[in-house]
Every structure is written in C-alpha cells, then in structure tokens.
Coordinates of N, CA, C and O in Angstrom, one line a residue:
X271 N 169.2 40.0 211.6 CA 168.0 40.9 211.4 C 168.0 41.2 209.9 O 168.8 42.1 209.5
X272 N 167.3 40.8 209.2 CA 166.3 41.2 207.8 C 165.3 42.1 207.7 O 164.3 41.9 208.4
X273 N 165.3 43.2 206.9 CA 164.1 43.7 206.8 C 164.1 43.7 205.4 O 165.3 43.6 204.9
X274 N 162.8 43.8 204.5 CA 162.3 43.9 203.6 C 161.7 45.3 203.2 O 161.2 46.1 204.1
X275 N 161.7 45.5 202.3 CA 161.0 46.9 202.3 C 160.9 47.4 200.9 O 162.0 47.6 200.3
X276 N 159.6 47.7 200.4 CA 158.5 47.7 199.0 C 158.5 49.3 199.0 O 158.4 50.1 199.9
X277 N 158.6 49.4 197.7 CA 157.9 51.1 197.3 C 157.7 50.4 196.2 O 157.9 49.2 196.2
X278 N 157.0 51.3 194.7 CA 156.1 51.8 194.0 C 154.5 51.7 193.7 O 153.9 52.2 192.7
X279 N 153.8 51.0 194.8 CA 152.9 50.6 194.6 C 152.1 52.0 194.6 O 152.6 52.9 195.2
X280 N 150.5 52.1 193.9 CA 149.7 53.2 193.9 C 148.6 52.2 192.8 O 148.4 51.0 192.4
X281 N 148.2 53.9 192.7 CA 147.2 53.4 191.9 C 147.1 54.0 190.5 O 147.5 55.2 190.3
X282 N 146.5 53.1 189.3 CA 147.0 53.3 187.8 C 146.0 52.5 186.7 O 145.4 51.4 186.7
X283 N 146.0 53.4 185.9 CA 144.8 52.9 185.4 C 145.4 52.0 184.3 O 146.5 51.9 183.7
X284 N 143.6 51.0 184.1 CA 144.1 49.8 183.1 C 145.0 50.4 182.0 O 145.0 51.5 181.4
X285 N 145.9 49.3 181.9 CA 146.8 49.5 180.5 C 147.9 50.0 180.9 O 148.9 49.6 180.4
X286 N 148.2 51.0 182.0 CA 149.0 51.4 182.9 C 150.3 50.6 182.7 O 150.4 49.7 181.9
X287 N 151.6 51.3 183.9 CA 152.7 50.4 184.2 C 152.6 51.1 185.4 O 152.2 52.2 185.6
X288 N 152.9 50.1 186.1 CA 153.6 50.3 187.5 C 155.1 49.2 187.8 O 155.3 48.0 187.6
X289 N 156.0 50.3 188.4 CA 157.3 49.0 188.9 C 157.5 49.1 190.6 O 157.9 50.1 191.1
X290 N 157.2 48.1 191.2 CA 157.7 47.7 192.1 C 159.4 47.4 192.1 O 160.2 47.1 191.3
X291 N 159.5 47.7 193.6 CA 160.8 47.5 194.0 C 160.9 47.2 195.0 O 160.3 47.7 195.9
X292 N 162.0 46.0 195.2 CA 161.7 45.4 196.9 C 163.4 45.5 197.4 O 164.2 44.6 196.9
X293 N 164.0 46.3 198.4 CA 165.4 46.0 198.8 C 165.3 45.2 200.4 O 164.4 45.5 201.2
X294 N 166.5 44.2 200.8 CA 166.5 43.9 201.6 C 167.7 43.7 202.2 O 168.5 42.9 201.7
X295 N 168.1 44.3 203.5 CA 168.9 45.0 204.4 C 168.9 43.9 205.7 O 168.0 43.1 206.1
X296 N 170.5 44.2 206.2 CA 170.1 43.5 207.7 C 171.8 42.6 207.2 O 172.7 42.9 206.4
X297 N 171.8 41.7 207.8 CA 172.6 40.4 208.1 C 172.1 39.7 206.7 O 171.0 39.3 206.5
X298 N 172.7 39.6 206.2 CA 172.4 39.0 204.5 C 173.7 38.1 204.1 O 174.7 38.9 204.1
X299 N 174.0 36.7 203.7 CA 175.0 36.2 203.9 C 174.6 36.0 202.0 O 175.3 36.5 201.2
X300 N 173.5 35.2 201.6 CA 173.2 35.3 200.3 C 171.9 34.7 200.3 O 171.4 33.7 201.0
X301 N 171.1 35.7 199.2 CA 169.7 35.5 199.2 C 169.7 34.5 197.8 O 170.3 34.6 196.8
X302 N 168.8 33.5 198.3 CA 168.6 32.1 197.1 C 167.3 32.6 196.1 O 167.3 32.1 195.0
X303 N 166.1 33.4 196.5 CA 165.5 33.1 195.9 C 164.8 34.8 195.8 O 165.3 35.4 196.8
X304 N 164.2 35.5 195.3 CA 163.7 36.2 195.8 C 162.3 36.1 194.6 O 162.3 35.4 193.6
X305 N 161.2 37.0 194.8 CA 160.1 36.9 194.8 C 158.7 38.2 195.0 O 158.7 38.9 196.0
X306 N 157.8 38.1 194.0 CA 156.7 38.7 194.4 C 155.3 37.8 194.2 O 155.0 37.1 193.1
X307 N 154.4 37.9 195.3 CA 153.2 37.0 196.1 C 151.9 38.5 195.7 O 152.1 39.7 195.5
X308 N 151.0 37.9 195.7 CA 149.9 38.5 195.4 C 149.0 38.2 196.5 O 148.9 37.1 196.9
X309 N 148.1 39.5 197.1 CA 146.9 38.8 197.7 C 145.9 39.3 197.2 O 146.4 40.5 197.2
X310 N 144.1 39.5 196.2 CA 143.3 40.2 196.3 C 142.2 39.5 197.4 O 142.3 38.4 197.8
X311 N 141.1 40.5 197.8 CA 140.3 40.6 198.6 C 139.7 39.0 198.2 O 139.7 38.4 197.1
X312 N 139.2 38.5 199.1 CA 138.3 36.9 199.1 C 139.4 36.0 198.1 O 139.0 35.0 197.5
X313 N 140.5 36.4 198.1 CA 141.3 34.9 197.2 C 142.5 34.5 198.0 O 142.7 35.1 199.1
X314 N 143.0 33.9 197.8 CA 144.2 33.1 198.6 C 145.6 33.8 197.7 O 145.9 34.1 196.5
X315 N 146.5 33.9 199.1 CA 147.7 34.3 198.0 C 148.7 33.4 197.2 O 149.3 32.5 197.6
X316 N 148.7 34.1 196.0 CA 149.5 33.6 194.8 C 151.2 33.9 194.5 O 151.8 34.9 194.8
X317 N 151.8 33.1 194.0 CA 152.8 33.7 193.4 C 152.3 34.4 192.4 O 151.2 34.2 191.9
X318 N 153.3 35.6 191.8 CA 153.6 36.4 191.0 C 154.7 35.6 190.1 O 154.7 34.7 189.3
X319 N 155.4 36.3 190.5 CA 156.8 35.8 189.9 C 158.2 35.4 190.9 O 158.3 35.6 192.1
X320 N 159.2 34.7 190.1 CA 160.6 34.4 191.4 C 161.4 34.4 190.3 O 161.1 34.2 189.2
X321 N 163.0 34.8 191.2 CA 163.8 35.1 190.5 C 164.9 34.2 191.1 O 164.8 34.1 192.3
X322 N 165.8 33.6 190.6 CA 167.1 33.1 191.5 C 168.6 33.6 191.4 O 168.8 34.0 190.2
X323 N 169.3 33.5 192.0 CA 170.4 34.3 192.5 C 171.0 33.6 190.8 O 172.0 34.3 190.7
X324 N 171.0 33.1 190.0 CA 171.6 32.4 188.4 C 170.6 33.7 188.0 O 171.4 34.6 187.8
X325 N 169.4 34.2 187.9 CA 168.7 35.1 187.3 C 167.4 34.1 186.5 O 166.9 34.7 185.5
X326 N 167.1 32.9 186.8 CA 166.8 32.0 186.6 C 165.2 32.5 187.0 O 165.1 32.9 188.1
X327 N 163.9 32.6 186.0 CA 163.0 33.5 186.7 C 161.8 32.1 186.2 O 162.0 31.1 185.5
X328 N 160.4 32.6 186.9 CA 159.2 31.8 187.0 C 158.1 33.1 187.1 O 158.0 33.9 188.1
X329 N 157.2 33.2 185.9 CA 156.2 34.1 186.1 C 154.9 33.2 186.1 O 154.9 31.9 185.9
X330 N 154.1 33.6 186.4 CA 152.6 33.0 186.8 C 151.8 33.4 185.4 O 151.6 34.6 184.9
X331 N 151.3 32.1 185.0 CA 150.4 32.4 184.0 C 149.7 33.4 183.5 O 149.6 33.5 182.3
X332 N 149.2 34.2 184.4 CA 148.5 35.2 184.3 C 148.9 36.7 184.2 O 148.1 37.7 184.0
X333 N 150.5 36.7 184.2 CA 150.9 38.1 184.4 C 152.6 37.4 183.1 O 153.5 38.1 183.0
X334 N 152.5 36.1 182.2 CA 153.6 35.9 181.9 C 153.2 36.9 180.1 O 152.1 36.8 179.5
X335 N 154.7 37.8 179.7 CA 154.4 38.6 178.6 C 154.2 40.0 179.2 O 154.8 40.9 178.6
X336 N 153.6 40.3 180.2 CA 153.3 41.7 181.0 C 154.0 42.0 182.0 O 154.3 43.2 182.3
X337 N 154.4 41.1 182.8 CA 155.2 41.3 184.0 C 157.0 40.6 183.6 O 157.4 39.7 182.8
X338 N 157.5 41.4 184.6 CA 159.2 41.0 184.5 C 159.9 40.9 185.8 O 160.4 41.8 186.4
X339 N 159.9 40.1 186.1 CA 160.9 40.2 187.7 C 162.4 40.2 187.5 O 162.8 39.3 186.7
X340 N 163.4 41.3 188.1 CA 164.7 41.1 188.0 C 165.6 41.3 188.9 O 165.2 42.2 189.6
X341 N 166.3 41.1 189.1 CA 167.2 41.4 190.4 C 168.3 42.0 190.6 O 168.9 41.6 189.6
X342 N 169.2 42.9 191.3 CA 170.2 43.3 191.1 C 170.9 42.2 192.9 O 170.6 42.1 194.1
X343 N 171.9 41.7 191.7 CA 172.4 40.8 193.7 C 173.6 41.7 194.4 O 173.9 41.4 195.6
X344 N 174.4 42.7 194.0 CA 175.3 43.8 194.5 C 174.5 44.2 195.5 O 174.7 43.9 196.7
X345 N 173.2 45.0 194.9 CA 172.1 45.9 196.1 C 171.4 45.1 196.3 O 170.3 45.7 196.3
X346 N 171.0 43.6 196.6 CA 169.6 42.9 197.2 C 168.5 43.7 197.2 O 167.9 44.3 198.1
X347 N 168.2 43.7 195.8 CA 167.4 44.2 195.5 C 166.3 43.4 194.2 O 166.9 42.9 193.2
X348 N 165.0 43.3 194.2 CA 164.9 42.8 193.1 C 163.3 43.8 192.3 O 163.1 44.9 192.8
X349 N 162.8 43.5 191.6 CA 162.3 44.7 191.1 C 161.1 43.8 190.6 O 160.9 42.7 191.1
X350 N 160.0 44.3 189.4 CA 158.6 43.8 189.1 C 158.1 45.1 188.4 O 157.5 46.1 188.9
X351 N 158.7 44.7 186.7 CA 158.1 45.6 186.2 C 156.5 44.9 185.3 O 156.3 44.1 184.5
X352 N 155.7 45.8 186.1 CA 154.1 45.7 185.8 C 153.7 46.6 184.7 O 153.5 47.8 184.9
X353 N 153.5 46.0 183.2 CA 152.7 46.5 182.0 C 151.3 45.8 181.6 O 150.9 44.7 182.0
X354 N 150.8 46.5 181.1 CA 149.5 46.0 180.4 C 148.6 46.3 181.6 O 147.5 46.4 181.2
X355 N 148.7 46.6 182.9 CA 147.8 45.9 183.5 C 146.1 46.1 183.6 O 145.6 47.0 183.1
X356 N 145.7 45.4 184.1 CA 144.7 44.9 184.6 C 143.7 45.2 185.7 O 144.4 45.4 186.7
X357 N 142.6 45.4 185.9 CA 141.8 45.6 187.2 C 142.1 43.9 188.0 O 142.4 43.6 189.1
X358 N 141.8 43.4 187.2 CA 142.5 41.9 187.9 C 143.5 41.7 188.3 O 143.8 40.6 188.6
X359 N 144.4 43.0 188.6 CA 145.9 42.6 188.9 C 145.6 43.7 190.8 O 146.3 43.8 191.7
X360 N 144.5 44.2 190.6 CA 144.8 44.7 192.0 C 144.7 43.9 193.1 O 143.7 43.1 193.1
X361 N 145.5 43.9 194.0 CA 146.0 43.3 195.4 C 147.2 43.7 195.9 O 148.0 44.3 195.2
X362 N 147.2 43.5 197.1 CA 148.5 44.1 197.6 C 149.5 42.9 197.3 O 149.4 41.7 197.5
X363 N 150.6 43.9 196.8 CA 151.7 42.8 196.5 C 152.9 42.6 197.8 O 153.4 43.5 198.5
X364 N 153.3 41.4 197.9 CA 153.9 40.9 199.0 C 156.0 40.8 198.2 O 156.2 40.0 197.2
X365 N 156.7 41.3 198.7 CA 158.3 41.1 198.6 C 158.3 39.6 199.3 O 157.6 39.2 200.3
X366 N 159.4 38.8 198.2 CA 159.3 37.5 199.8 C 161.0 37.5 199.4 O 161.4 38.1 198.4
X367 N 161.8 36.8 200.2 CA 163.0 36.8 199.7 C 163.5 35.7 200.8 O 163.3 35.8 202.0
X368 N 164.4 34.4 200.2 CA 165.1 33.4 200.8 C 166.4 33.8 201.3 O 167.0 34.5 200.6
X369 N 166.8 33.5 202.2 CA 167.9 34.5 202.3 C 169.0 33.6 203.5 O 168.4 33.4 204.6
X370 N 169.7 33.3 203.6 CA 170.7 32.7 204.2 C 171.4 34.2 205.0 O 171.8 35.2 204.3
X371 N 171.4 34.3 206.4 CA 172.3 35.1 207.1 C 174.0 34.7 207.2 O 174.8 35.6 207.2
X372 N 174.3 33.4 207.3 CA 175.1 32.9 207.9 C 176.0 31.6 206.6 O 175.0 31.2 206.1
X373 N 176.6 31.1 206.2 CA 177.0 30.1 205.2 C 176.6 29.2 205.7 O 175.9 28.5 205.0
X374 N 176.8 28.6 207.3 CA 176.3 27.4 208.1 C 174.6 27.2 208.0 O 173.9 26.2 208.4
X375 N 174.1 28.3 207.6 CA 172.8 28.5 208.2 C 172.0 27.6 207.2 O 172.6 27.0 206.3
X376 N 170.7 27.4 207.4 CA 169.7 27.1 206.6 C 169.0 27.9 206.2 O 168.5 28.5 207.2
X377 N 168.4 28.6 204.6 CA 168.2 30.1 204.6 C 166.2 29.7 205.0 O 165.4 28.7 205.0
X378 N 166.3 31.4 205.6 CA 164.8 31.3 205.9 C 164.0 32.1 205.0 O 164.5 32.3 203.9
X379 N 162.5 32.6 205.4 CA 161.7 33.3 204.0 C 161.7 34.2 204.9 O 161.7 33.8 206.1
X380 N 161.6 35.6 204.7 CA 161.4 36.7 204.4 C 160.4 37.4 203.9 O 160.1 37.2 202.7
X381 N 159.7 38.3 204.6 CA 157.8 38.8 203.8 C 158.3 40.2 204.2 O 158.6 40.3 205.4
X382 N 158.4 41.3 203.3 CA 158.3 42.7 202.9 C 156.4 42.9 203.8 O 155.6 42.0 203.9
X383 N 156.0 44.2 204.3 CA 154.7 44.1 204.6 C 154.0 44.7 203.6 O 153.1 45.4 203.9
X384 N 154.4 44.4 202.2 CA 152.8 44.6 201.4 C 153.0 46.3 200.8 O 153.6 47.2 201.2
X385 N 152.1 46.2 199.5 CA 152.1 47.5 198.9 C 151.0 47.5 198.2 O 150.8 46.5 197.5
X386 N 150.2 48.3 198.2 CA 148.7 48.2 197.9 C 149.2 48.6 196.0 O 149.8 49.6 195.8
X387 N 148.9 48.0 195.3 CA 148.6 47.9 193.9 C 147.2 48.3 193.1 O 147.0 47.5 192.2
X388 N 146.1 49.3 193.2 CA 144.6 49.3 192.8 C 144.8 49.6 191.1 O 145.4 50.6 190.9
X389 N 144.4 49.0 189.8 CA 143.9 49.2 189.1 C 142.6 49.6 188.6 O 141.6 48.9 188.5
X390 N 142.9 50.9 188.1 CA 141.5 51.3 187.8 C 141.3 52.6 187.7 O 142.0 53.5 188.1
X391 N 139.8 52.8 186.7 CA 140.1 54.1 185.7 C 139.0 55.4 186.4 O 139.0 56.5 185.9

C-alpha cells in the first residue's frame, strides 16, 4: 500500500512562487523515479519535471530556469519549487512516483490525486 499525498498548491499571482510538495508513505522498498505531471483544461497531460533516486533531474522546456524539482530520499519526499510563474502554468499538478515495494518486485507508478495550481492576478 502506497499513498501519495500533495500540499502547496493555491492560487498566486503572475511572477509569484509557489512550492509544491509531494510525500509518499506505505510499503516503499525504493522509489526509482519520482516526478511532477501537469494537466490544464482542453490539453493533455505533460511532464513537468523528474528526479531520480542519483538526483539526476529532467525539466520540461517550458518551466526549465523557473522550476526546480528535488528530492529528499530519507523522507520520500520530493518537492517543485515554482518561480516566475505564469498564467500558463495553471493546472492541476499531478505527484507521480516509481516506486518498488519489494527488491523482487518490478517497481510500479504511483499518481498523488492532484493539486489545483491557478495563476492569476
């Protein structure tokens, strides 16, 4: 049993910061990848950013310079500090996290349920 679970999301005006934070609890043997997904209204969801258990990170064009993904692997926890932002950056942001329960296992994905993100003044 994995749960995921998001706080800082609100609402903030452009130029703003907001930091997300995603911890996850449960049966955790070692998490491979962890991550934040974007959805806004009428688009398909996106990566954000991913981080790997090396600290090995991948930001998305669009948020790379403004955004920072980091992780703490003691507390499975990983974080999303949001600067500059944008009215373009509002959507609900999704936690995703790779996560092996077991050493034998094959690790599975993991989805946090979402935190509403609104930019705007």
């Amino acid at each position: 049993q994995v749960q995921l679970v998001e706080s800082g999301g609100g609402l903030v005006q452009p130029g703003g910061s907001l930091r997300l934070s995603c911890a996850a609890s449960g049966s955790i043997f070692s998490i491979h990848r962890m991550g934040w997904y974007r959805q806004a209204p009428g688009k398909q969801r996106e990566l954000v950013a991913t981080i790997l258990s090396d600290s090995r990170t991948n930001h998305a064009d669009s948020v790379k310079g403004r955004f920072t993904i980091s992780r703490d692997n003691a507390q499975n926890t990983v974080d999303l500090q949001m600067n500059s932002l944008k009215p373009e950056d509002t959507a609900v942001y999704y936690c995703n996290a790779l996560i092996s329960q077991w050493s034998w296992q094959t690790p599975n994905d993991y989805w946090g349920p979402g935190t509403q993100v609104t930019v705007s003044s």
